[in-house]
Short mmCIF file of C-alpha atoms and ligand atoms in Angstrom, two decimals:
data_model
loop_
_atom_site.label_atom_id
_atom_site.label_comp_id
_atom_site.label_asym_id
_atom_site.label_seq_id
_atom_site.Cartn_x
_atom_site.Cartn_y
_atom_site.Cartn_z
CA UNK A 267 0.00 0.00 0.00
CA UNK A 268 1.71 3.18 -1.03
CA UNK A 269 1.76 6.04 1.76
CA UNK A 270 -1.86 7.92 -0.10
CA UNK A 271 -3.34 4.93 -0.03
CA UNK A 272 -2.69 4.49 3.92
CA UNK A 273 -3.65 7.74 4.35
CA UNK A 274 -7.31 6.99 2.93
CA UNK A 275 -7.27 3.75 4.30
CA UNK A 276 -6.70 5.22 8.04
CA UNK A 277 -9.47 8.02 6.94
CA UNK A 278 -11.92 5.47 6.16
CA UNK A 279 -11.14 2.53 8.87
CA UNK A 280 -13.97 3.50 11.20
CA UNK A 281 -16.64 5.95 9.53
CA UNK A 282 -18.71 2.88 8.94
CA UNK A 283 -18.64 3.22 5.46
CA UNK A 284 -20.37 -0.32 4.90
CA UNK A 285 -23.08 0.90 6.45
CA UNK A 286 -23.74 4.20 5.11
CA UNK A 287 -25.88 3.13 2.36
CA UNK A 288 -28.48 0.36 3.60
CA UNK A 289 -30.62 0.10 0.78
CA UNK A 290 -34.08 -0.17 2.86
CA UNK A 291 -36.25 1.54 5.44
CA UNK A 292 -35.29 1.00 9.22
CA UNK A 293 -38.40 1.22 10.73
CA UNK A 294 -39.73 -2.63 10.25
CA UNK A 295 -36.81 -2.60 13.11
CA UNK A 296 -39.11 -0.29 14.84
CA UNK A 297 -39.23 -0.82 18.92
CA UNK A 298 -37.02 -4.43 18.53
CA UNK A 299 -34.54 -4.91 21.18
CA UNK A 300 -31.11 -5.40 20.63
CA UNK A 301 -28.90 -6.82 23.79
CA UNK A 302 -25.14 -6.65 23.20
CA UNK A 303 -22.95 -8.44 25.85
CA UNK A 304 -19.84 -6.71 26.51
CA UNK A 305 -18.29 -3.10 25.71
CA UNK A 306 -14.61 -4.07 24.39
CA UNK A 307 -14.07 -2.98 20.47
CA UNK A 308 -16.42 -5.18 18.95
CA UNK A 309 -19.72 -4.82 21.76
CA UNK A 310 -19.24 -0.74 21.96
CA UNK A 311 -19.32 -0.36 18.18
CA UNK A 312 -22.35 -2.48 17.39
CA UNK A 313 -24.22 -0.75 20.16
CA UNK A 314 -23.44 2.47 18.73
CA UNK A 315 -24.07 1.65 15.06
CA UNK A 316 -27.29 -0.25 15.96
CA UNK A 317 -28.34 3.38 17.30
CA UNK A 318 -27.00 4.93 14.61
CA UNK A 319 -28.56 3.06 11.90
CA UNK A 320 -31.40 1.95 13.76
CA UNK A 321 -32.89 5.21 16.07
CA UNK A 322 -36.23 3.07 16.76
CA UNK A 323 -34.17 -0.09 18.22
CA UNK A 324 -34.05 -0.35 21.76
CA UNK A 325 -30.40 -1.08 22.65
CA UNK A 326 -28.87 -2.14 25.76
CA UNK A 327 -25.14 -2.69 26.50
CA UNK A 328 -24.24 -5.23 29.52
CA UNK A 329 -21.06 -5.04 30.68
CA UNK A 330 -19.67 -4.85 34.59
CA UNK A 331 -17.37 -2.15 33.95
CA UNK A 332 -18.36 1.35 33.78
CA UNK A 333 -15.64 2.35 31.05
CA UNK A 334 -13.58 0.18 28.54
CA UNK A 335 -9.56 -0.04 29.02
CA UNK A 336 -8.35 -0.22 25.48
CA UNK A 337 -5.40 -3.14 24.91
CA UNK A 338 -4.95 -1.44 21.78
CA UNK A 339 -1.97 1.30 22.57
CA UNK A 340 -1.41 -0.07 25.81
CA UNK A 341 2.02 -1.24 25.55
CA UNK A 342 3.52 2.53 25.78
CA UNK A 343 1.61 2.53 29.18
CA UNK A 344 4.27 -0.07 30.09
CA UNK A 345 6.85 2.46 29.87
CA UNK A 346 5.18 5.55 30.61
CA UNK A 347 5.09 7.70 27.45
CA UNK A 348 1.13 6.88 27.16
CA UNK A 349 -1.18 7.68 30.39
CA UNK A 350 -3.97 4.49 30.73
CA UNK A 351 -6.59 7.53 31.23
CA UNK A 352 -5.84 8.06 27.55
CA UNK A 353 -6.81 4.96 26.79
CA UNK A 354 -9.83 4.32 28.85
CA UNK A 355 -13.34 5.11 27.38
CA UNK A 356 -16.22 5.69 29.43
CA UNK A 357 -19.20 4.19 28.48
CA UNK A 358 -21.62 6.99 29.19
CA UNK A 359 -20.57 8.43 25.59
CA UNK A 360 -22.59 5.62 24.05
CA UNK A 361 -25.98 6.24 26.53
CA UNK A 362 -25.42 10.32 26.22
CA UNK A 363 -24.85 10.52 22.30
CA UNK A 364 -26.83 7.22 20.89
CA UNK A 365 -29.15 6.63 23.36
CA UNK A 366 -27.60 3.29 24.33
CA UNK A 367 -28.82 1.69 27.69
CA UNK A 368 -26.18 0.70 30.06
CA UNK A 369 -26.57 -2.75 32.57
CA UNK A 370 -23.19 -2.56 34.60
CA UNK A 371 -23.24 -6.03 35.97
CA UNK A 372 -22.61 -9.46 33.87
CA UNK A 373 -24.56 -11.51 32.18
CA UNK A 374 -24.37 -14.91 33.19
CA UNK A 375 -26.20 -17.19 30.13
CA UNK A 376 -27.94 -17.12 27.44
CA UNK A 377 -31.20 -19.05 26.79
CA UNK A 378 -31.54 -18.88 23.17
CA UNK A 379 -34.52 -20.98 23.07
CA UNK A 380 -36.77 -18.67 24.90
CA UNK A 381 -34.37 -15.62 23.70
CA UNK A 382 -33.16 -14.22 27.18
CA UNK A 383 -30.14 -13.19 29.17
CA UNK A 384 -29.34 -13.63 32.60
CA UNK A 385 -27.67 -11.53 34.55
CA UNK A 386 -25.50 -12.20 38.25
CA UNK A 387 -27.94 -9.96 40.02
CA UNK A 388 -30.86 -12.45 38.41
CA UNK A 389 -32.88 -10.25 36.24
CA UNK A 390 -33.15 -11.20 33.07
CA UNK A 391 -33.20 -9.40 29.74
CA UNK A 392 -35.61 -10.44 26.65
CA UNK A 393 -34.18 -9.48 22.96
CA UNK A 394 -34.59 -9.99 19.83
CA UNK A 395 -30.95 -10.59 18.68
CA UNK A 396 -28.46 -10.75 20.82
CA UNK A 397 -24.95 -9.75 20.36
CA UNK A 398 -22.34 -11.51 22.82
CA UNK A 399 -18.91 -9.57 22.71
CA UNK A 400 -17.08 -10.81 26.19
CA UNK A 401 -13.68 -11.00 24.86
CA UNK A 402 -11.14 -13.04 25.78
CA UNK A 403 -10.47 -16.15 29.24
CA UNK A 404 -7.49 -17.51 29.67
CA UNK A 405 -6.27 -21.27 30.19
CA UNK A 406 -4.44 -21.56 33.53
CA UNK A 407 -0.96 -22.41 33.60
CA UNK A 408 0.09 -24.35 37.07
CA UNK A 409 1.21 -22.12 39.40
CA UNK A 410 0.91 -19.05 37.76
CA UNK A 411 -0.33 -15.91 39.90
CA UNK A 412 -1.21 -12.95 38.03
CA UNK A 413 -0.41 -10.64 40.57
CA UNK A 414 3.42 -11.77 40.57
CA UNK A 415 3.64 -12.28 37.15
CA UNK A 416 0.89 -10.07 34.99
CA UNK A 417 -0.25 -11.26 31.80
CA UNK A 418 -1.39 -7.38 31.29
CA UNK A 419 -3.23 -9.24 27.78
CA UNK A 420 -6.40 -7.40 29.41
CA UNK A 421 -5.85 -3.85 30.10
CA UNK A 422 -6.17 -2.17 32.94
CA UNK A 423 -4.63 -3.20 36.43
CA UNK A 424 -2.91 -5.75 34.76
CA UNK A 425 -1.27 -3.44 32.64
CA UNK A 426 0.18 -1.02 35.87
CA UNK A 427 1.00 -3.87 37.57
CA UNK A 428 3.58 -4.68 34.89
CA UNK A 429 4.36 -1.02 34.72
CA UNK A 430 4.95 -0.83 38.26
CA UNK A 431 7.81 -4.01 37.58
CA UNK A 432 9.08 -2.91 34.80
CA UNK A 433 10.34 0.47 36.03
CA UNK A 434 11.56 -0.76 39.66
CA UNK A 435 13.78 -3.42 38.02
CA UNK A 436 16.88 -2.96 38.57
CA UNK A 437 19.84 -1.80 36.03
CA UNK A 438 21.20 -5.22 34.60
CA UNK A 439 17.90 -7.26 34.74
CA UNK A 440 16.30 -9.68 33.17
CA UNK A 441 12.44 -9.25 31.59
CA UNK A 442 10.77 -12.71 30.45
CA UNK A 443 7.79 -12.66 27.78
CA UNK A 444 6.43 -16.02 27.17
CA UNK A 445 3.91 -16.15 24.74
CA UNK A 446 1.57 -18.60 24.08
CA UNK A 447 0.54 -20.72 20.92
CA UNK A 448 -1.78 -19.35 18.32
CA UNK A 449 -4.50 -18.35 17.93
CA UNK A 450 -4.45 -15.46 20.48
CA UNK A 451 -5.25 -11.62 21.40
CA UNK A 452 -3.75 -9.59 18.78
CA UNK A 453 -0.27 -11.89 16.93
CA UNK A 454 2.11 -8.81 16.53
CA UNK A 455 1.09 -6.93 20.50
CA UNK A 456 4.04 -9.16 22.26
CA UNK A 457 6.79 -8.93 19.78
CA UNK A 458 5.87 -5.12 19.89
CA UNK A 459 5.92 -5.09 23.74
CA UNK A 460 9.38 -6.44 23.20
CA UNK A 461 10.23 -3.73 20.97
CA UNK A 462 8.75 -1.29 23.43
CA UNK A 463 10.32 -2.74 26.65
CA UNK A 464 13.71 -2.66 24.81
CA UNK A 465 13.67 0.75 23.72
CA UNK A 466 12.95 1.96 26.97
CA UNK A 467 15.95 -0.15 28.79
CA UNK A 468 18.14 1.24 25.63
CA UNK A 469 17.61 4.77 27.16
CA UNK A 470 16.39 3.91 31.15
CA UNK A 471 18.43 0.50 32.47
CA UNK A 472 21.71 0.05 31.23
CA UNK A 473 22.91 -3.98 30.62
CA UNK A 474 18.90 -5.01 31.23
CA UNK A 475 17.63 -7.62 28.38
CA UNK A 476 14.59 -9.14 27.48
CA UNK A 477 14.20 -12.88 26.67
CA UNK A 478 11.32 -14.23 24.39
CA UNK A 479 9.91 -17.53 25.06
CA UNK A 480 7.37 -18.03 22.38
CA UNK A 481 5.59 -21.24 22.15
CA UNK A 482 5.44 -20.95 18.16
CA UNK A 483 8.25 -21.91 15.91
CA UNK A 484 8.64 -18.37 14.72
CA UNK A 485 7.30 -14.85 15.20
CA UNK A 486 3.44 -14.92 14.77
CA UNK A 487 2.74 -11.49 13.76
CA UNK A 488 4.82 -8.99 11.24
CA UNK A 489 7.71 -11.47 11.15
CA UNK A 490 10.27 -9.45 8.95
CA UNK A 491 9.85 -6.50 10.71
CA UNK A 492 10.67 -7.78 14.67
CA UNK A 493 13.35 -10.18 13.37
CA UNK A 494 14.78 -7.06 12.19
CA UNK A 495 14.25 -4.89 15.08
CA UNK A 496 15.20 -8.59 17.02
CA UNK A 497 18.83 -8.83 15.31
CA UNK A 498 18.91 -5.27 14.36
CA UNK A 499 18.70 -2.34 16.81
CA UNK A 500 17.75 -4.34 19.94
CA UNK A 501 20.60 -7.53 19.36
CA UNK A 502 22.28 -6.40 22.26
CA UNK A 503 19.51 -6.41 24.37
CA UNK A 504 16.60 -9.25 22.85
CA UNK A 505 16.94 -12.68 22.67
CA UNK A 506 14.37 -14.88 20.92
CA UNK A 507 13.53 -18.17 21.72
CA UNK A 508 10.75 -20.60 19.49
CA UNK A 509 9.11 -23.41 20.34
CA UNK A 510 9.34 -23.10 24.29
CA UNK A 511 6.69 -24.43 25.85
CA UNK A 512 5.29 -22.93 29.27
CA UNK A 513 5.04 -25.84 31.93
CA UNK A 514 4.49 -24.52 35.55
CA UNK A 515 5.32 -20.95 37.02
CA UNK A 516 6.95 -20.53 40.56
CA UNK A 517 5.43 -17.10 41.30
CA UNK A 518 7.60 -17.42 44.81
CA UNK A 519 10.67 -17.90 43.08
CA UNK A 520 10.05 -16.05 39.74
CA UNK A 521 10.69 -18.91 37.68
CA UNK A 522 9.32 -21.07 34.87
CA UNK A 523 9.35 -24.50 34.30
CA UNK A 524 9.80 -24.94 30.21
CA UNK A 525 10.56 -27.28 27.46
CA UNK A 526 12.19 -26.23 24.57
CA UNK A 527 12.70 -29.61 22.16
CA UNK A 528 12.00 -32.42 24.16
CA UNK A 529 14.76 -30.54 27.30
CA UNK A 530 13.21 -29.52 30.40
CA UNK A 531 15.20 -26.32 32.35
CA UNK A 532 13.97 -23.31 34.19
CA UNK A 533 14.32 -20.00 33.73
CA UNK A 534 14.49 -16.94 36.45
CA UNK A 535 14.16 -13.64 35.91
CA UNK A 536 12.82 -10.16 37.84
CA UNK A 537 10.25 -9.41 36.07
CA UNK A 538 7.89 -12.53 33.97
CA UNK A 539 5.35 -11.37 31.68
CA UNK A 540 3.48 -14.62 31.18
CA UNK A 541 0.89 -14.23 28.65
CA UNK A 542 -1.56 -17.47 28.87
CA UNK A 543 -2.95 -19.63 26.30
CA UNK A 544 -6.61 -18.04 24.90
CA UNK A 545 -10.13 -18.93 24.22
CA UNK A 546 -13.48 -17.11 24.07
CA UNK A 547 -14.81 -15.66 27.33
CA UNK A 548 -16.68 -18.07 30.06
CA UNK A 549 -19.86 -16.56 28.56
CA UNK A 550 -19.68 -18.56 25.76
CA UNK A 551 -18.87 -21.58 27.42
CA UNK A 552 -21.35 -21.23 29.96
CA UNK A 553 -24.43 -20.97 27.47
CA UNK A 554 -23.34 -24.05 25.12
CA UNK A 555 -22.14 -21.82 22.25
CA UNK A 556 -18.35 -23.47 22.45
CA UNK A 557 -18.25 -26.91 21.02
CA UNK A 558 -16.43 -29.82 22.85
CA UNK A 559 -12.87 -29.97 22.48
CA UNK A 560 -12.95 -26.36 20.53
CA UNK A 561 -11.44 -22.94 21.90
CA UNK A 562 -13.46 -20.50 20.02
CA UNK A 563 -16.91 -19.80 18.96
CA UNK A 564 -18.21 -20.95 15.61
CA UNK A 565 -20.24 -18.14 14.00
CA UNK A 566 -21.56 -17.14 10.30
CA UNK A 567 -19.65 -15.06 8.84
CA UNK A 568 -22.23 -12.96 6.49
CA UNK A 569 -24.22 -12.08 10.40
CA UNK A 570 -22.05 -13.73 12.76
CA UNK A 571 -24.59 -16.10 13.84
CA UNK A 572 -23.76 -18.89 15.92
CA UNK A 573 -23.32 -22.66 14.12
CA UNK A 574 -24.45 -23.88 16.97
CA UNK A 575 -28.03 -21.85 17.28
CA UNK A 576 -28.15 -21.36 14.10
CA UNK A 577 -31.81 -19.49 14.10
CA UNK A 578 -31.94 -17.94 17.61
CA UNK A 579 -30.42 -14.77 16.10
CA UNK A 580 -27.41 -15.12 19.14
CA UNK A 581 -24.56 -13.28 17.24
CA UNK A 582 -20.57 -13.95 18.20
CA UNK A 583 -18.20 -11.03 17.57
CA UNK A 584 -14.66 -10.15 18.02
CA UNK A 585 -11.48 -11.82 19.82
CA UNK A 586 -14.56 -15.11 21.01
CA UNK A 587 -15.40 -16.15 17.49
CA UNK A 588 -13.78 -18.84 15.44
CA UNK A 589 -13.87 -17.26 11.64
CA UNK A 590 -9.99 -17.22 11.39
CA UNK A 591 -9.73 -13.34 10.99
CA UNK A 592 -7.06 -11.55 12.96
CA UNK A 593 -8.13 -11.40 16.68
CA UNK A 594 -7.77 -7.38 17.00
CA UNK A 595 -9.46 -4.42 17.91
CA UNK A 596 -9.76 -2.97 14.29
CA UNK A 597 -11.00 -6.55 13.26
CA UNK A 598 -13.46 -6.76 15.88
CA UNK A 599 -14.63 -2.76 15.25
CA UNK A 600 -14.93 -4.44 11.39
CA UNK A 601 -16.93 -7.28 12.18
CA UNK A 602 -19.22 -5.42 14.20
CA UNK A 603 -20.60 -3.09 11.32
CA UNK A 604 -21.17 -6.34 9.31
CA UNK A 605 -23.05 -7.88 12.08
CA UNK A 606 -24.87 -4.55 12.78
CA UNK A 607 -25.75 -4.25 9.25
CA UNK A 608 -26.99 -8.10 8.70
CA UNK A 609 -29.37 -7.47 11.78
CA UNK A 610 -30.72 -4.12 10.43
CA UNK A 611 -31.78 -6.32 7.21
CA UNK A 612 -32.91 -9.16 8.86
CA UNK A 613 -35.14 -7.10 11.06
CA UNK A 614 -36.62 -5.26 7.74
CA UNK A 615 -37.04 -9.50 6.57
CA UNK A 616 -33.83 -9.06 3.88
CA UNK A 617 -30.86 -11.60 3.83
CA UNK A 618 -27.56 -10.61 4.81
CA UNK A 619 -24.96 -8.84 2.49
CA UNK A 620 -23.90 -11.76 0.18
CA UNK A 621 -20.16 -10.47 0.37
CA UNK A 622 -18.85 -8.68 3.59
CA UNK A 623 -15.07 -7.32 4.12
CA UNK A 624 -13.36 -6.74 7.12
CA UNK A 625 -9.95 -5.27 7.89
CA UNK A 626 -7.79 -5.26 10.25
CA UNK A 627 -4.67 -3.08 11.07
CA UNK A 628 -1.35 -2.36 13.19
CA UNK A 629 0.74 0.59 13.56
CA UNK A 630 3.79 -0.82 16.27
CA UNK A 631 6.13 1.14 17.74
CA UNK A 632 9.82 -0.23 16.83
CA UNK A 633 11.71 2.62 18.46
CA UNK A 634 11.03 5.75 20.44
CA UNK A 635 11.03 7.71 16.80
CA UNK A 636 9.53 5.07 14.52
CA UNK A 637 7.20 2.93 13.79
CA UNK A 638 5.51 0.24 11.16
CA UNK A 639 2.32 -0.74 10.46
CA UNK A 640 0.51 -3.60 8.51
CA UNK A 641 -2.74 -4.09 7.14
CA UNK A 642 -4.90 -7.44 6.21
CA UNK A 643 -8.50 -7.65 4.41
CA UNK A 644 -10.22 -10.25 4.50
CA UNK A 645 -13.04 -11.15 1.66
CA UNK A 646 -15.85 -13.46 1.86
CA UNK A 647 -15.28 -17.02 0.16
CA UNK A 648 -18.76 -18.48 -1.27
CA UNK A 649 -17.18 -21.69 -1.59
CA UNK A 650 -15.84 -22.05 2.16
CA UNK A 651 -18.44 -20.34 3.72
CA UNK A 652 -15.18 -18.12 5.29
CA UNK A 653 -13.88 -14.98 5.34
CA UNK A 654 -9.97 -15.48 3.91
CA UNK A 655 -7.13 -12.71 3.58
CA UNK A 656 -7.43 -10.91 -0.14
CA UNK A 657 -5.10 -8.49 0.57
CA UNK A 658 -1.76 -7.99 2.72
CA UNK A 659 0.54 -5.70 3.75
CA UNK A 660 3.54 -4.84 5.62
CA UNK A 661 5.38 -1.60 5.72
CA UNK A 662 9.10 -1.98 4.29
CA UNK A 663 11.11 -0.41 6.86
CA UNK A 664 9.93 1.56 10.30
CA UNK A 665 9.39 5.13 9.57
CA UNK A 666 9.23 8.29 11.89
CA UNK A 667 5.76 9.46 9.93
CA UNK A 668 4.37 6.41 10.72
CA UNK A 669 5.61 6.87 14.64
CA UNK A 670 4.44 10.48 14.80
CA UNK A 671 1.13 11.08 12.55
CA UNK A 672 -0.35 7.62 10.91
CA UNK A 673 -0.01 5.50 13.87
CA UNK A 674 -1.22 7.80 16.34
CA UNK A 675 -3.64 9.09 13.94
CA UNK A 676 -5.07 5.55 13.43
CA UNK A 677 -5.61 4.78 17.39
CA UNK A 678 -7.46 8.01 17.38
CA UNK A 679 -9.98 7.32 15.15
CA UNK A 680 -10.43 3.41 16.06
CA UNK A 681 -10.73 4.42 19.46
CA UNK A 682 -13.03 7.17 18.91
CA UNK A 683 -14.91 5.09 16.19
CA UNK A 684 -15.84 2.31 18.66
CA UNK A 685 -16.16 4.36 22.05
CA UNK A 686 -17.15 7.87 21.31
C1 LIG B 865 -0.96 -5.45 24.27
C2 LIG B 865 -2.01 -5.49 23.18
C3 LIG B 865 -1.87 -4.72 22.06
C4 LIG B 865 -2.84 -4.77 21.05
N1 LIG B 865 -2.65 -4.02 19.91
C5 LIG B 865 -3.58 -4.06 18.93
C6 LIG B 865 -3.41 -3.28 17.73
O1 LIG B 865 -2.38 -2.62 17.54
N2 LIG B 865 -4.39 -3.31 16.80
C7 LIG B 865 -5.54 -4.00 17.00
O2 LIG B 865 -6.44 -3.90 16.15
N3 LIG B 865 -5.72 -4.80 18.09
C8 LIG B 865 -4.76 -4.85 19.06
N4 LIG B 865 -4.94 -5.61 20.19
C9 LIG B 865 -6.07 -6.57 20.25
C10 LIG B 865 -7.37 -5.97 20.77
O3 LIG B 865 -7.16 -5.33 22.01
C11 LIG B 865 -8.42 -7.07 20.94
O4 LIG B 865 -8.43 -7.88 19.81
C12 LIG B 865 -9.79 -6.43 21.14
O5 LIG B 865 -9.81 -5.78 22.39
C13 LIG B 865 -10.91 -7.47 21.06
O6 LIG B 865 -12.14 -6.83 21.24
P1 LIG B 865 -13.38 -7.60 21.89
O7 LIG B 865 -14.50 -6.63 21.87
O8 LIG B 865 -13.54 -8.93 21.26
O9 LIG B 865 -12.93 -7.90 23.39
P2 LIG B 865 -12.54 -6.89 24.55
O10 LIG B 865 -12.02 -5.63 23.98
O11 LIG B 865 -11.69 -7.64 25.51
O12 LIG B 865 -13.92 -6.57 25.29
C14 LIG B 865 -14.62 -7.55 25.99
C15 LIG B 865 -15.61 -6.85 26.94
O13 LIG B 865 -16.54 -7.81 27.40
C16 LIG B 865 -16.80 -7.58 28.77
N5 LIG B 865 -17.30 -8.84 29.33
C17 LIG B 865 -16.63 -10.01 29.47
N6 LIG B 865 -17.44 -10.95 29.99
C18 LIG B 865 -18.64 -10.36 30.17
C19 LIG B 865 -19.90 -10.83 30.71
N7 LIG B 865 -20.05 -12.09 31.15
N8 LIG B 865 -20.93 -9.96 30.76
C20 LIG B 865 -20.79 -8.68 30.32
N9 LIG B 865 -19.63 -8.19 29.82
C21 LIG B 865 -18.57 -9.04 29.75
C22 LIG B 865 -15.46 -7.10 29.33
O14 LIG B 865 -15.65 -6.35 30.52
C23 LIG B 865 -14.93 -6.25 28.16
O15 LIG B 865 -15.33 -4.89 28.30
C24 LIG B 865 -3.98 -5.60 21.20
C25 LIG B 865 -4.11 -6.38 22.35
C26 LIG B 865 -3.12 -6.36 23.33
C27 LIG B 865 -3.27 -7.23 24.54
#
């Protein structure tokens, strides 16, 4: 993509362009309620857009926070140049501008027979679709306590916490990342945290380093341009490590318990970012929409329907869903105008758009003055009944434009897209 056609492309990533010419009249939607189940990138923007394109729907947002902690940008929190109140989003924007209804609690389930959710206080909510957004759960590693060793992979307290380690270690020290096998949260955010992290040591703690366990057998997400920043700028200071496997943390002793082909060791350090294995949130799990043995929830990807309910209009967006796509915020923001738009038509009795796009987009920082970014659409395949990448790109070097304006620029308008 040449640098005008970023610029357009970072224009156009959230003004909801797929929606801004539905071809029918709203109001057969007229008085229909709309539940969406949690306010991350994918649950804020369909509540908003369902307002947006849909003034007569009744739409209510459950989520048990008051204000959504964006992942997205958060790794500069981890060394201070980006405040979290920057990146936290309030969700009162969504009740005062679109009329959204706010629960703060969680639900529970889901009965999609008799189309209601439960919540933990026990009230109950009746819709006609339902959206369920809940994000990410983990799978527990033995041992592992996330107050010694943060995953900060949801952000928020997590995030500070590792803040708070990063900058008390001492000169000299040693900062672990394991990361876990795909599919997970977002391919490229570690290998950028690594970037991050070693960019601030470069200038903050002389002699520290930063060693990569990654359970893959090679970087997951932009691979040219961290094993260049890897055996480039940072070679002194970042050493990577495939095909490690996690075993057991000893949060007492700071230590993991790996295998890395077939050789058990241990490793110690002062600071352990262990980021844990993924799979769609307990919701999911809890109301039958995960099959046996799977991690992720199977969905439709012309309305994001769940497989597994397949009429009971119960809709599965963002990093919970199964479709293959890139498990990101601008991905999730994507698939939420889709699944916005294939309710709007199947509340006016039309079929869903035969052949939806989504995108989904980086920007990481490589040093304190640059940064790259990458871009991936994906196109809907008739045959497959899936959404596969059409297009792909990757910026050839770092750039200080892309650091300064684009990057920046994009967060901005994701984050305003989805949350203001
Ligand atoms: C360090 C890092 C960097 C990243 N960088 C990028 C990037 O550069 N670009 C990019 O596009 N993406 C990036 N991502 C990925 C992005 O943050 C996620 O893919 C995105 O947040 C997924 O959105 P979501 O709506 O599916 O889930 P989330 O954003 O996690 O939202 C889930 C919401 O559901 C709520 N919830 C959970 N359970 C319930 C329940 N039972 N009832 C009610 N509410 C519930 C939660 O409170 C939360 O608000 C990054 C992620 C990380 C960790």
């Amino acid at each position: 993509m040449n640098s005008l056609n970023r610029r357009k492309f970072i224009q156009v990533c959230g003004s909801g362009l797929a929606l801004a010419t539905l071809p029918f009249s709203l109001h057969a939607a007229s008085g229909a309620r709309v539940v969406v189940i949690g306010g991350g990138f994918a649950g804020a923007t369909a509540a908003k857009y369902l307002r947006l394109f849909g003034p007569d729907l009744q739409v209510t947002l459950v989520d048990p926070a008051t204000a959504h902690v964006s992942c997205v940008g958060s790794n500069l929190v981890l060394t201070g140049e980006t405040p979290i109140g920057e990146l936290t989003k309030p969700f009162a924007a969504l009740s005062d501008k679109y009329g959204v209804e706010l629960v703060s609690e969680p639900a529970v389930s889901i009965d999609a027979a008799n189309k209601r959710v439960s919540l933990a206080s026990g009230a109950t909510l009746d819709y006609e679709h339902v959206i369920l957004a809940p994000g990410i759960d983990f799978e527990p590693v033995s041992g592992h306590d996330f107050n010694v060793m943060p995953h900060a992979w949801i952000a928020g307290a997590q995030t500070t916490l590792l803040q708070e380690q990063l900058m008390a270690m001492a000169d000299g020290g040693t900062f672990v990342i394991a990361i876990p096998k795909t599919p997970f949260r977002a391919h490229t955010a570690p290998y950028e945290r690594a970037t991050v992290v070693a960019d601030y040591f470069q200038r903050n703690k002389p002699g520290a380093k930063i060693l990569i366990l990654d359970a893959n057998a090679a970087i997951a997400g932009m691979n040219r341009t961290f094993t260049e920043a890897f055996t480039g700028v940072y070679r002194d200071i970042v050493e990577y490590v495939p095909n490690v496997t996690v075993n057991a943390a000893d949060a007492l002793n700071r230590r993991l318990d790996i295998t890395r082909e077939g050789t058990a060791s241990s490793v110690t350090a002062e600071v352990i970012n262990l980021i844990p294995a993924q799979k769609a949130g307990k919701l999911l799990f809890d109301s039958g929409l995960v099959p046996d043995g799977s991690k992720f929830a199977p969905v439709n990807p012309l309305n994001y329907a769940s497989t597994l309910a397949p009429e009971a209009n119960v809709h599965i967006l963002g990093d919970s869903q199964s479709t293959g796509q890139a498990k990101s915020g601008h991905m999730a923001n994507s698939q939420a105008k889709v699944c916005v738009d294939a309710i709007l038509r199947d509340l006016a009795g039309l079929a869903p758009d035969p052949a939806p796009k989504t995108t989904a987009a980086a920007f990481p920082p490589i040093t304190r003055r640059t940064a790259s970014w990458t871009t991936t659409t994906y196109s809907f395949d008739a045959a497959s009944m899936s959404m596969v990448a059409s297009s792909s790109a990757e910026a050839p070097k770092p750039t200080k434009d892309i650091r300064k304006e684009e990057g920046p620029g994009w967060l901005i308008n994701l984050l305003s897209d989805s949350f203001a």
